[in-house]
Amino acid sequence: MSDLKLGAVIITMGNRPAELNALIDSVRAQQGPAVELAVVANGAPLPALPAGVRTAELPENLGIPGGRNVGIELFGPDGRDVDVVLFLDDDGLLPNTDSAAILREAFAADPGLGIVSFRIADPETGTTQRRHVPRVRVGDPMRGSRVTTFLGGASAVRTAVFPQAGQLPAEFFYAHEETDLAWRALDAGWSIDYRPDVVLNHPATSPARHAAYFHNVARNRVWLARRNLPAPIVPLYLGTWLLLTLARRPSSDGLKAWLGGFRAGWSEPCGPRRPMRWSTVWRLTRLGRPPII
């Protein structure tokens, strides 16, 4: 068994204490060396937690990527106290006790593997939603593959990725922050795997349950392109997503929020621009997701 050190980052708003503690129990039940735990209370008081958990209580909600970045730092600068950081949603659960062992072996066997995306399964039906398989051609959710993005609340990132690619983009607050990090990691030479044998149980939900969903999705899509894509591809990528959004016929309120976010994506600062190499564009294309979709 690999001796890689694993740490798990969980952010919480403090409103799901029972689910949070069940998740912590499932992490502590993993086979092999103990997985270190870090809980970030994101603009909420810290709930009661077991001894030995690293904690941070933030006075304001920094959003999902900002909160996870604080969690990374609880394991030292760029998480260097551990080899791999797991990001877990506070209402998720690891149903299998061998998940940590699978991850250790996967990262040890492939030094170029930077990120692993887990399979999310509804705890009652066992089904995996289409949007939770990070491929354009979803196919069988039980088939693993190399991919170009990952699921933020059900993933593991080698901490060596952060000094090269940076951490999650805190400006995004919510939506597309995983793809931003994924593109930068791929551009730095790392690989990303979807592993259906590492499962996180999570209730089936709609992303539109978040109040700012349509606005943030559109704004952050523009930011994603502005930050990462070579200039000639930016209009192709954003034009494709504009057409796809219109084809999906959102409600009038949803479309209004989306268009407002799209405008904000151009007018508001998005952080540093670092366009990916054309070789990375080709790599994304070969993996089935050219950066125009």
PDB file of C-alpha atoms in Angstrom:
ATOM      1  CA  MET A   1       0.000   0.000   0.000  1.00  0.00           C
ATOM      2  CA  SER A   2       1.226   3.484  -0.851  1.00  0.00           C
ATOM      3  CA  ASP A   3       2.275   5.703   2.047  1.00  0.00           C
ATOM      4  CA  LEU A   4       0.980   8.915   0.421  1.00  0.00           C
ATOM      5  CA  LYS A   5      -0.557  11.251   2.995  1.00  0.00           C
ATOM      6  CA  LEU A   6      -4.152  12.259   2.382  1.00  0.00           C
ATOM      7  CA  GLY A   7      -6.063  15.213   3.778  1.00  0.00           C
ATOM      8  CA  ALA A   8      -9.739  16.036   3.325  1.00  0.00           C
ATOM      9  CA  VAL A   9     -11.164  19.572   3.081  1.00  0.00           C
ATOM     10  CA  ILE A  10     -14.827  20.077   3.942  1.00  0.00           C
ATOM     11  CA  ILE A  11     -16.496  23.473   3.835  1.00  0.00           C
ATOM     12  CA  THR A  12     -19.766  24.002   5.659  1.00  0.00           C
ATOM     13  CA  MET A  13     -22.331  26.712   6.248  1.00  0.00           C
ATOM     14  CA  GLY A  14     -23.148  25.084   9.570  1.00  0.00           C
ATOM     15  CA  ASN A  15     -26.670  24.081   8.558  1.00  0.00           C
ATOM     16  CA  ARG A  16     -26.075  20.337   8.100  1.00  0.00           C
ATOM     17  CA  PRO A  17     -24.370  19.194  11.316  1.00  0.00           C
ATOM     18  CA  ALA A  18     -25.710  15.629  11.208  1.00  0.00           C
ATOM     19  CA  GLU A  19     -24.620  15.114   7.593  1.00  0.00           C
ATOM     20  CA  LEU A  20     -21.243  16.730   8.287  1.00  0.00           C
ATOM     21  CA  ASN A  21     -20.493  14.418  11.184  1.00  0.00           C
ATOM     22  CA  ALA A  22     -21.644  11.394   9.185  1.00  0.00           C
ATOM     23  CA  LEU A  23     -19.209  12.404   6.422  1.00  0.00           C
ATOM     24  CA  ILE A  24     -16.401  12.809   8.945  1.00  0.00           C
ATOM     25  CA  ASP A  25     -17.175   9.335  10.325  1.00  0.00           C
ATOM     26  CA  SER A  26     -17.009   7.894   6.799  1.00  0.00           C
ATOM     27  CA  VAL A  27     -13.612   9.528   6.225  1.00  0.00           C
ATOM     28  CA  ARG A  28     -12.314   8.195   9.522  1.00  0.00           C
ATOM     29  CA  ALA A  29     -13.563   4.706   8.630  1.00  0.00           C
ATOM     30  CA  GLN A  30     -11.241   4.527   5.589  1.00  0.00           C
ATOM     31  CA  GLN A  31      -8.784   1.658   5.467  1.00  0.00           C
ATOM     32  CA  GLY A  32      -5.085   2.360   5.838  1.00  0.00           C
ATOM     33  CA  PRO A  33      -3.378   5.412   7.352  1.00  0.00           C
ATOM     34  CA  ALA A  34      -5.738   8.003   8.802  1.00  0.00           C
ATOM     35  CA  VAL A  35      -6.912  10.762   6.463  1.00  0.00           C
ATOM     36  CA  GLU A  36      -6.270  14.162   8.019  1.00  0.00           C
ATOM     37  CA  LEU A  37      -9.394  16.326   8.269  1.00  0.00           C
ATOM     38  CA  ALA A  38      -9.901  20.067   7.820  1.00  0.00           C
ATOM     39  CA  VAL A  39     -13.290  21.772   8.220  1.00  0.00           C
ATOM     40  CA  VAL A  40     -13.870  25.366   7.134  1.00  0.00           C
ATOM     41  CA  ALA A  41     -16.946  27.150   8.506  1.00  0.00           C
ATOM     42  CA  ASN A  42     -17.637  29.488   5.594  1.00  0.00           C
ATOM     43  CA  GLY A  43     -19.261  32.558   7.159  1.00  0.00           C
ATOM     44  CA  ALA A  44     -20.861  30.495   9.905  1.00  0.00           C
ATOM     45  CA  PRO A  45     -19.957  29.351  13.434  1.00  0.00           C
ATOM     46  CA  LEU A  46     -18.007  26.126  13.669  1.00  0.00           C
ATOM     47  CA  PRO A  47     -20.263  23.208  14.629  1.00  0.00           C
ATOM     48  CA  ALA A  48     -19.234  20.688  17.263  1.00  0.00           C
ATOM     49  CA  LEU A  49     -16.537  18.477  15.758  1.00  0.00           C
ATOM     50  CA  PRO A  50     -14.480  15.478  16.840  1.00  0.00           C
ATOM     51  CA  ALA A  51     -11.032  16.048  18.310  1.00  0.00           C
ATOM     52  CA  GLY A  52      -8.112  16.258  15.923  1.00  0.00           C
ATOM     53  CA  VAL A  53      -9.898  18.101  13.102  1.00  0.00           C
ATOM     54  CA  ARG A  54      -8.128  21.189  11.744  1.00  0.00           C
ATOM     55  CA  THR A  55     -10.559  24.091  11.599  1.00  0.00           C
ATOM     56  CA  ALA A  56     -11.079  27.626  10.343  1.00  0.00           C
ATOM     57  CA  GLU A  57     -14.046  29.860  11.151  1.00  0.00           C
ATOM     58  CA  LEU A  58     -14.462  32.588   8.533  1.00  0.00           C
ATOM     59  CA  PRO A  59     -16.333  35.799   9.413  1.00  0.00           C
ATOM     60  CA  GLU A  60     -17.864  35.932   5.923  1.00  0.00           C
ATOM     61  CA  ASN A  61     -18.777  33.486   3.189  1.00  0.00           C
ATOM     62  CA  LEU A  62     -15.850  33.418   0.733  1.00  0.00           C
ATOM     63  CA  GLY A  63     -17.694  31.160  -1.685  1.00  0.00           C
ATOM     64  CA  ILE A  64     -16.874  27.578  -2.549  1.00  0.00           C
ATOM     65  CA  PRO A  65     -13.413  28.080  -4.102  1.00  0.00           C
ATOM     66  CA  GLY A  66     -12.376  30.654  -1.507  1.00  0.00           C
ATOM     67  CA  GLY A  67     -13.449  28.368   1.325  1.00  0.00           C
ATOM     68  CA  ARG A  68     -11.646  25.390  -0.163  1.00  0.00           C
ATOM     69  CA  ASN A  69      -8.476  27.438  -0.574  1.00  0.00           C
ATOM     70  CA  VAL A  70      -8.573  28.220   3.152  1.00  0.00           C
ATOM     71  CA  GLY A  71      -8.908  24.490   3.754  1.00  0.00           C
ATOM     72  CA  ILE A  72      -5.886  23.757   1.588  1.00  0.00           C
ATOM     73  CA  GLU A  73      -3.827  26.188   3.672  1.00  0.00           C
ATOM     74  CA  LEU A  74      -4.861  24.396   6.884  1.00  0.00           C
ATOM     75  CA  PHE A  75      -2.468  21.694   5.654  1.00  0.00           C
ATOM     76  CA  GLY A  76       0.367  24.210   5.288  1.00  0.00           C
ATOM     77  CA  PRO A  77       1.225  26.483   2.337  1.00  0.00           C
ATOM     78  CA  ASP A  78      -0.359  24.931  -0.780  1.00  0.00           C
ATOM     79  CA  GLY A  79      -1.259  21.944   1.395  1.00  0.00           C
ATOM     80  CA  ARG A  80       2.328  20.694   1.621  1.00  0.00           C
ATOM     81  CA  ASP A  81       1.718  18.789   4.897  1.00  0.00           C
ATOM     82  CA  VAL A  82      -0.106  16.154   2.811  1.00  0.00           C
ATOM     83  CA  ASP A  83       0.418  14.681  -0.654  1.00  0.00           C
ATOM     84  CA  VAL A  84      -3.195  14.721  -1.805  1.00  0.00           C
ATOM     85  CA  VAL A  85      -6.185  16.861  -0.770  1.00  0.00           C
ATOM     86  CA  LEU A  86      -9.732  15.528  -1.050  1.00  0.00           C
ATOM     87  CA  PHE A  87     -12.571  18.020  -1.532  1.00  0.00           C
ATOM     88  CA  LEU A  88     -15.834  16.679  -0.101  1.00  0.00           C
ATOM     89  CA  ASP A  89     -19.305  18.245   0.059  1.00  0.00           C
ATOM     90  CA  ASP A  90     -20.570  18.420   3.643  1.00  0.00           C
ATOM     91  CA  ASP A  91     -23.768  16.541   2.757  1.00  0.00           C
ATOM     92  CA  GLY A  92     -21.874  13.754   0.996  1.00  0.00           C
ATOM     93  CA  LEU A  93     -20.738  10.391   2.366  1.00  0.00           C
ATOM     94  CA  LEU A  94     -18.039   7.894   1.414  1.00  0.00           C
ATOM     95  CA  PRO A  95     -20.004   4.610   1.431  1.00  0.00           C
ATOM     96  CA  ASN A  96     -16.968   2.398   0.783  1.00  0.00           C
ATOM     97  CA  THR A  97     -14.048   2.050   3.169  1.00  0.00           C
ATOM     98  CA  ASP A  98     -11.459   1.443   0.427  1.00  0.00           C
ATOM     99  CA  SER A  99     -11.773   4.832  -1.327  1.00  0.00           C
ATOM    100  CA  ALA A 100      -8.667   6.317   0.306  1.00  0.00           C
ATOM    101  CA  ALA A 101      -6.666   3.183  -0.530  1.00  0.00           C
ATOM    102  CA  ILE A 102      -7.751   3.354  -4.192  1.00  0.00           C
ATOM    103  CA  LEU A 103      -6.697   7.000  -4.348  1.00  0.00           C
ATOM    104  CA  ARG A 104      -3.308   6.340  -2.753  1.00  0.00           C
ATOM    105  CA  GLU A 105      -2.600   3.584  -5.243  1.00  0.00           C
ATOM    106  CA  ALA A 106      -3.798   5.670  -8.212  1.00  0.00           C
ATOM    107  CA  PHE A 107      -1.593   8.648  -7.386  1.00  0.00           C
ATOM    108  CA  ALA A 108       1.397   6.465  -6.505  1.00  0.00           C
ATOM    109  CA  ALA A 109       1.122   4.451  -9.726  1.00  0.00           C
ATOM    110  CA  ASP A 110       0.999   7.524 -11.987  1.00  0.00           C
ATOM    111  CA  PRO A 111       3.311  10.412 -11.008  1.00  0.00           C
ATOM    112  CA  GLY A 112       1.697  12.576 -13.704  1.00  0.00           C
ATOM    113  CA  LEU A 113      -1.812  12.158 -12.291  1.00  0.00           C
ATOM    114  CA  GLY A 114      -2.821  15.497 -10.802  1.00  0.00           C
ATOM    115  CA  ILE A 115      -6.558  15.226 -10.129  1.00  0.00           C
ATOM    116  CA  VAL A 116      -9.126  12.449  -9.623  1.00  0.00           C
ATOM    117  CA  SER A 117     -12.854  13.048 -10.014  1.00  0.00           C
ATOM    118  CA  PHE A 118     -15.109  10.639  -8.098  1.00  0.00           C
ATOM    119  CA  ARG A 119     -18.435   9.157  -9.146  1.00  0.00           C
ATOM    120  CA  ILE A 120     -21.358  10.808  -7.369  1.00  0.00           C
ATOM    121  CA  ALA A 121     -24.262   8.448  -6.682  1.00  0.00           C
ATOM    122  CA  ASP A 122     -27.658   9.153  -5.170  1.00  0.00           C
ATOM    123  CA  PRO A 123     -27.764   7.261  -1.838  1.00  0.00           C
ATOM    124  CA  GLU A 124     -31.316   6.002  -2.409  1.00  0.00           C
ATOM    125  CA  THR A 125     -31.281   5.026  -6.088  1.00  0.00           C
ATOM    126  CA  GLY A 126     -27.560   4.570  -6.707  1.00  0.00           C
ATOM    127  CA  THR A 127     -27.892   6.515  -9.962  1.00  0.00           C
ATOM    128  CA  THR A 128     -25.348   9.010 -11.234  1.00  0.00           C
ATOM    129  CA  GLN A 129     -26.689  12.177 -12.843  1.00  0.00           C
ATOM    130  CA  ARG A 130     -25.471  12.933 -16.359  1.00  0.00           C
ATOM    131  CA  ARG A 131     -23.968  16.248 -15.238  1.00  0.00           C
ATOM    132  CA  HIS A 132     -21.811  14.414 -12.707  1.00  0.00           C
ATOM    133  CA  VAL A 133     -19.835  12.546 -15.370  1.00  0.00           C
ATOM    134  CA  PRO A 134     -17.154  15.010 -16.560  1.00  0.00           C
ATOM    135  CA  ARG A 135     -17.261  14.071 -20.249  1.00  0.00           C
ATOM    136  CA  VAL A 136     -19.094  15.536 -23.257  1.00  0.00           C
ATOM    137  CA  ARG A 137     -19.979  12.018 -24.391  1.00  0.00           C
ATOM    138  CA  VAL A 138     -21.091  10.743 -21.015  1.00  0.00           C
ATOM    139  CA  GLY A 139     -21.670   7.117 -21.990  1.00  0.00           C
ATOM    140  CA  ASP A 140     -21.615   4.595 -19.156  1.00  0.00           C
ATOM    141  CA  PRO A 141     -20.993   6.369 -15.809  1.00  0.00           C
ATOM    142  CA  MET A 142     -19.298   3.171 -14.638  1.00  0.00           C
ATOM    143  CA  ARG A 143     -16.544   3.633 -17.248  1.00  0.00           C
ATOM    144  CA  GLY A 144     -13.481   5.495 -16.081  1.00  0.00           C
ATOM    145  CA  SER A 145     -11.421   7.672 -18.404  1.00  0.00           C
ATOM    146  CA  ARG A 146      -9.052  10.579 -18.776  1.00  0.00           C
ATOM    147  CA  VAL A 147     -11.084  13.800 -18.603  1.00  0.00           C
ATOM    148  CA  THR A 148     -10.651  17.568 -18.827  1.00  0.00           C
ATOM    149  CA  THR A 149     -12.425  18.730 -15.666  1.00  0.00           C
ATOM    150  CA  PHE A 150     -13.594  17.370 -12.316  1.00  0.00           C
ATOM    151  CA  LEU A 151     -16.345  17.539  -9.709  1.00  0.00           C
ATOM    152  CA  GLY A 152     -15.462  20.053  -7.020  1.00  0.00           C
ATOM    153  CA  GLY A 153     -17.139  18.392  -4.038  1.00  0.00           C
ATOM    154  CA  ALA A 154     -16.067  14.866  -4.925  1.00  0.00           C
ATOM    155  CA  SER A 155     -12.443  15.009  -5.964  1.00  0.00           C
ATOM    156  CA  ALA A 156      -8.805  14.644  -4.978  1.00  0.00           C
ATOM    157  CA  VAL A 157      -5.933  16.911  -6.047  1.00  0.00           C
ATOM    158  CA  ARG A 158      -2.239  16.199  -5.684  1.00  0.00           C
ATOM    159  CA  THR A 159      -0.864  19.129  -3.687  1.00  0.00           C
ATOM    160  CA  ALA A 160       2.107  19.424  -6.073  1.00  0.00           C
ATOM    161  CA  VAL A 161      -0.411  20.818  -8.579  1.00  0.00           C
ATOM    162  CA  PHE A 162      -1.009  24.002  -6.570  1.00  0.00           C
ATOM    163  CA  PRO A 163       2.491  25.561  -6.738  1.00  0.00           C
ATOM    164  CA  GLN A 164       2.457  25.096 -10.531  1.00  0.00           C
ATOM    165  CA  ALA A 165      -1.181  25.782 -11.455  1.00  0.00           C
ATOM    166  CA  GLY A 166      -2.378  27.832  -8.492  1.00  0.00           C
ATOM    167  CA  GLN A 167      -5.314  27.123  -6.241  1.00  0.00           C
ATOM    168  CA  LEU A 168      -9.008  27.541  -7.037  1.00  0.00           C
ATOM    169  CA  PRO A 169     -10.075  30.971  -8.380  1.00  0.00           C
ATOM    170  CA  ALA A 170     -11.680  32.614  -5.351  1.00  0.00           C
ATOM    171  CA  GLU A 171     -13.183  35.360  -7.565  1.00  0.00           C
ATOM    172  CA  PHE A 172     -15.593  32.821  -9.068  1.00  0.00           C
ATOM    173  CA  PHE A 173     -17.393  32.285  -5.699  1.00  0.00           C
ATOM    174  CA  TYR A 174     -19.438  29.459  -7.230  1.00  0.00           C
ATOM    175  CA  ALA A 175     -19.531  27.746 -10.684  1.00  0.00           C
ATOM    176  CA  HIS A 176     -16.770  26.665 -13.099  1.00  0.00           C
ATOM    177  CA  GLU A 177     -13.971  27.054 -10.551  1.00  0.00           C
ATOM    178  CA  GLU A 178     -13.044  23.390 -11.084  1.00  0.00           C
ATOM    179  CA  THR A 179     -12.646  23.815 -14.838  1.00  0.00           C
ATOM    180  CA  ASP A 180     -10.429  26.853 -14.303  1.00  0.00           C
ATOM    181  CA  LEU A 181      -8.071  24.827 -12.111  1.00  0.00           C
ATOM    182  CA  ALA A 182      -8.345  21.797 -14.408  1.00  0.00           C
ATOM    183  CA  TRP A 183      -7.281  23.779 -17.488  1.00  0.00           C
ATOM    184  CA  ARG A 184      -4.325  25.280 -15.634  1.00  0.00           C
ATOM    185  CA  ALA A 185      -3.311  21.856 -14.325  1.00  0.00           C
ATOM    186  CA  LEU A 186      -3.531  20.339 -17.813  1.00  0.00           C
ATOM    187  CA  ASP A 187      -1.487  23.232 -19.176  1.00  0.00           C
ATOM    188  CA  ALA A 188       1.168  22.469 -16.543  1.00  0.00           C
ATOM    189  CA  GLY A 189       1.328  18.873 -17.794  1.00  0.00           C
ATOM    190  CA  TRP A 190      -0.858  17.075 -15.241  1.00  0.00           C
ATOM    191  CA  SER A 191      -3.559  14.513 -16.071  1.00  0.00           C
ATOM    192  CA  ILE A 192      -7.102  14.191 -14.712  1.00  0.00           C
ATOM    193  CA  ASP A 193      -8.931  10.876 -14.250  1.00  0.00           C
ATOM    194  CA  TYR A 194     -12.604  10.089 -13.680  1.00  0.00           C
ATOM    195  CA  ARG A 195     -12.703   7.089 -11.323  1.00  0.00           C
ATOM    196  CA  PRO A 196     -16.143   5.474 -10.939  1.00  0.00           C
ATOM    197  CA  ASP A 197     -14.744   3.093  -8.312  1.00  0.00           C
ATOM    198  CA  VAL A 198     -14.325   6.009  -5.884  1.00  0.00           C
ATOM    199  CA  VAL A 199     -17.877   6.864  -4.879  1.00  0.00           C
ATOM    200  CA  LEU A 200     -19.388   9.772  -2.968  1.00  0.00           C
ATOM    201  CA  ASN A 201     -23.015   9.381  -1.999  1.00  0.00           C
ATOM    202  CA  HIS A 202     -24.862  12.675  -2.469  1.00  0.00           C
ATOM    203  CA  PRO A 203     -28.585  13.387  -2.899  1.00  0.00           C
ATOM    204  CA  ALA A 204     -29.577  14.105  -6.500  1.00  0.00           C
ATOM    205  CA  THR A 205     -30.094  17.858  -6.822  1.00  0.00           C
ATOM    206  CA  SER A 206     -30.357  20.591  -9.441  1.00  0.00           C
ATOM    207  CA  PRO A 207     -27.562  23.175  -9.620  1.00  0.00           C
ATOM    208  CA  ALA A 208     -30.233  25.814 -10.225  1.00  0.00           C
ATOM    209  CA  ARG A 209     -31.205  25.529  -6.552  1.00  0.00           C
ATOM    210  CA  HIS A 210     -28.514  28.137  -5.860  1.00  0.00           C
ATOM    211  CA  ALA A 211     -29.970  31.648  -6.046  1.00  0.00           C
ATOM    212  CA  ALA A 212     -27.080  33.047  -8.085  1.00  0.00           C
ATOM    213  CA  TYR A 213     -26.806  30.033 -10.394  1.00  0.00           C
ATOM    214  CA  PHE A 214     -27.654  31.597 -13.782  1.00  0.00           C
ATOM    215  CA  HIS A 215     -25.712  34.811 -13.112  1.00  0.00           C
ATOM    216  CA  ASN A 216     -22.580  33.056 -11.854  1.00  0.00           C
ATOM    217  CA  VAL A 217     -22.613  30.375 -14.546  1.00  0.00           C
ATOM    218  CA  ALA A 218     -22.611  33.033 -17.278  1.00  0.00           C
ATOM    219  CA  ARG A 219     -20.190  35.453 -15.608  1.00  0.00           C
ATOM    220  CA  ASN A 220     -17.718  32.723 -14.733  1.00  0.00           C
ATOM    221  CA  ARG A 221     -17.942  31.195 -18.205  1.00  0.00           C
ATOM    222  CA  VAL A 222     -16.714  34.531 -19.600  1.00  0.00           C
ATOM    223  CA  TRP A 223     -14.034  34.744 -16.913  1.00  0.00           C
ATOM    224  CA  LEU A 224     -12.918  31.194 -17.692  1.00  0.00           C
ATOM    225  CA  ALA A 225     -12.364  32.166 -21.316  1.00  0.00           C
ATOM    226  CA  ARG A 226     -10.762  35.525 -20.550  1.00  0.00           C
ATOM    227  CA  ARG A 227      -8.323  33.973 -18.082  1.00  0.00           C
ATOM    228  CA  ASN A 228      -7.338  30.813 -19.919  1.00  0.00           C
ATOM    229  CA  LEU A 229      -8.041  30.661 -23.646  1.00  0.00           C
ATOM    230  CA  PRO A 230      -5.917  31.911 -26.545  1.00  0.00           C
ATOM    231  CA  ALA A 231      -7.555  35.050 -27.953  1.00  0.00           C
ATOM    232  CA  PRO A 232      -8.835  33.527 -31.234  1.00  0.00           C
ATOM    233  CA  ILE A 233     -10.776  30.845 -29.342  1.00  0.00           C
ATOM    234  CA  VAL A 234     -12.513  33.157 -26.857  1.00  0.00           C
ATOM    235  CA  PRO A 235     -15.375  34.262 -29.179  1.00  0.00           C
ATOM    236  CA  LEU A 236     -15.880  30.693 -30.453  1.00  0.00           C
ATOM    237  CA  TYR A 237     -16.151  29.288 -26.935  1.00  0.00           C
ATOM    238  CA  LEU A 238     -18.492  31.982 -25.637  1.00  0.00           C
ATOM    239  CA  GLY A 239     -20.576  32.056 -28.822  1.00  0.00           C
ATOM    240  CA  THR A 240     -21.145  28.305 -28.531  1.00  0.00           C
ATOM    241  CA  TRP A 241     -22.308  28.654 -24.928  1.00  0.00           C
ATOM    242  CA  LEU A 242     -24.603  31.545 -25.763  1.00  0.00           C
ATOM    243  CA  LEU A 243     -26.297  29.440 -28.442  1.00  0.00           C
ATOM    244  CA  LEU A 244     -26.509  26.386 -26.155  1.00  0.00           C
ATOM    245  CA  THR A 245     -28.086  28.465 -23.403  1.00  0.00           C
ATOM    246  CA  LEU A 246     -30.724  29.863 -25.766  1.00  0.00           C
ATOM    247  CA  ALA A 247     -31.422  26.363 -27.131  1.00  0.00           C
ATOM    248  CA  ARG A 248     -32.115  25.102 -23.603  1.00  0.00           C
ATOM    249  CA  ARG A 249     -34.914  27.674 -23.324  1.00  0.00           C
ATOM    250  CA  PRO A 250     -34.406  28.870 -19.732  1.00  0.00           C
ATOM    251  CA  SER A 251     -37.205  30.751 -17.989  1.00  0.00           C
ATOM    252  CA  SER A 252     -37.412  34.486 -18.662  1.00  0.00           C
ATOM    253  CA  ASP A 253     -36.024  35.215 -15.197  1.00  0.00           C
ATOM    254  CA  GLY A 254     -33.255  32.687 -15.696  1.00  0.00           C
ATOM    255  CA  LEU A 255     -32.328  34.106 -19.096  1.00  0.00           C
ATOM    256  CA  LYS A 256     -32.330  37.643 -17.714  1.00  0.00           C
ATOM    257  CA  ALA A 257     -29.978  36.591 -14.904  1.00  0.00           C
ATOM    258  CA  TRP A 258     -27.772  34.706 -17.382  1.00  0.00           C
ATOM    259  CA  LEU A 259     -27.472  37.692 -19.731  1.00  0.00           C
ATOM    260  CA  GLY A 260     -26.697  39.956 -16.766  1.00  0.00           C
ATOM    261  CA  GLY A 261     -23.936  37.571 -15.706  1.00  0.00           C
ATOM    262  CA  PHE A 262     -22.601  37.423 -19.263  1.00  0.00           C
ATOM    263  CA  ARG A 263     -22.303  41.212 -19.315  1.00  0.00           C
ATOM    264  CA  ALA A 264     -20.668  41.203 -15.873  1.00  0.00           C
ATOM    265  CA  GLY A 265     -18.110  38.712 -17.135  1.00  0.00           C
ATOM    266  CA  TRP A 266     -16.811  41.349 -19.542  1.00  0.00           C
ATOM    267  CA  SER A 267     -17.039  44.376 -17.268  1.00  0.00           C
ATOM    268  CA  GLU A 268     -15.749  42.979 -13.974  1.00  0.00           C
ATOM    269  CA  PRO A 269     -12.127  41.985 -13.215  1.00  0.00           C
ATOM    270  CA  CYS A 270     -11.533  38.239 -13.489  1.00  0.00           C
ATOM    271  CA  GLY A 271      -8.033  37.893 -12.090  1.00  0.00           C
ATOM    272  CA  PRO A 272      -4.800  37.286 -14.015  1.00  0.00           C
ATOM    273  CA  ARG A 273      -4.876  36.143 -17.621  1.00  0.00           C
ATOM    274  CA  ARG A 274      -2.612  33.226 -18.483  1.00  0.00           C
ATOM    275  CA  PRO A 275      -3.675  31.743 -21.842  1.00  0.00           C
ATOM    276  CA  MET A 276      -3.013  28.066 -22.262  1.00  0.00           C
ATOM    277  CA  ARG A 277      -0.559  26.797 -24.850  1.00  0.00           C
ATOM    278  CA  TRP A 278      -1.858  25.649 -28.218  1.00  0.00           C
ATOM    279  CA  SER A 279      -0.538  22.188 -27.361  1.00  0.00           C
ATOM    280  CA  THR A 280      -2.971  22.186 -24.428  1.00  0.00           C
ATOM    281  CA  VAL A 281      -5.813  23.168 -26.765  1.00  0.00           C
ATOM    282  CA  TRP A 282      -4.903  20.147 -28.883  1.00  0.00           C
ATOM    283  CA  ARG A 283      -4.678  17.951 -25.771  1.00  0.00           C
ATOM    284  CA  LEU A 284      -8.194  19.010 -24.708  1.00  0.00           C
ATOM    285  CA  THR A 285      -9.401  18.249 -28.226  1.00  0.00           C
ATOM    286  CA  ARG A 286      -7.862  14.769 -28.216  1.00  0.00           C
ATOM    287  CA  LEU A 287      -9.533  14.110 -24.851  1.00  0.00           C
ATOM    288  CA  GLY A 288     -12.907  14.850 -26.449  1.00  0.00           C
ATOM    289  CA  ARG A 289     -13.509  18.393 -25.215  1.00  0.00           C
ATOM    290  CA  PRO A 290     -12.022  21.058 -27.476  1.00  0.00           C
ATOM    291  CA  PRO A 291     -12.298  24.402 -25.678  1.00  0.00           C
ATOM    292  CA  ILE A 292     -15.113  25.660 -27.858  1.00  0.00           C
ATOM    293  CA  ILE A 293     -17.731  23.516 -26.035  1.00  0.00           C
TER     294      ILE A 293
END
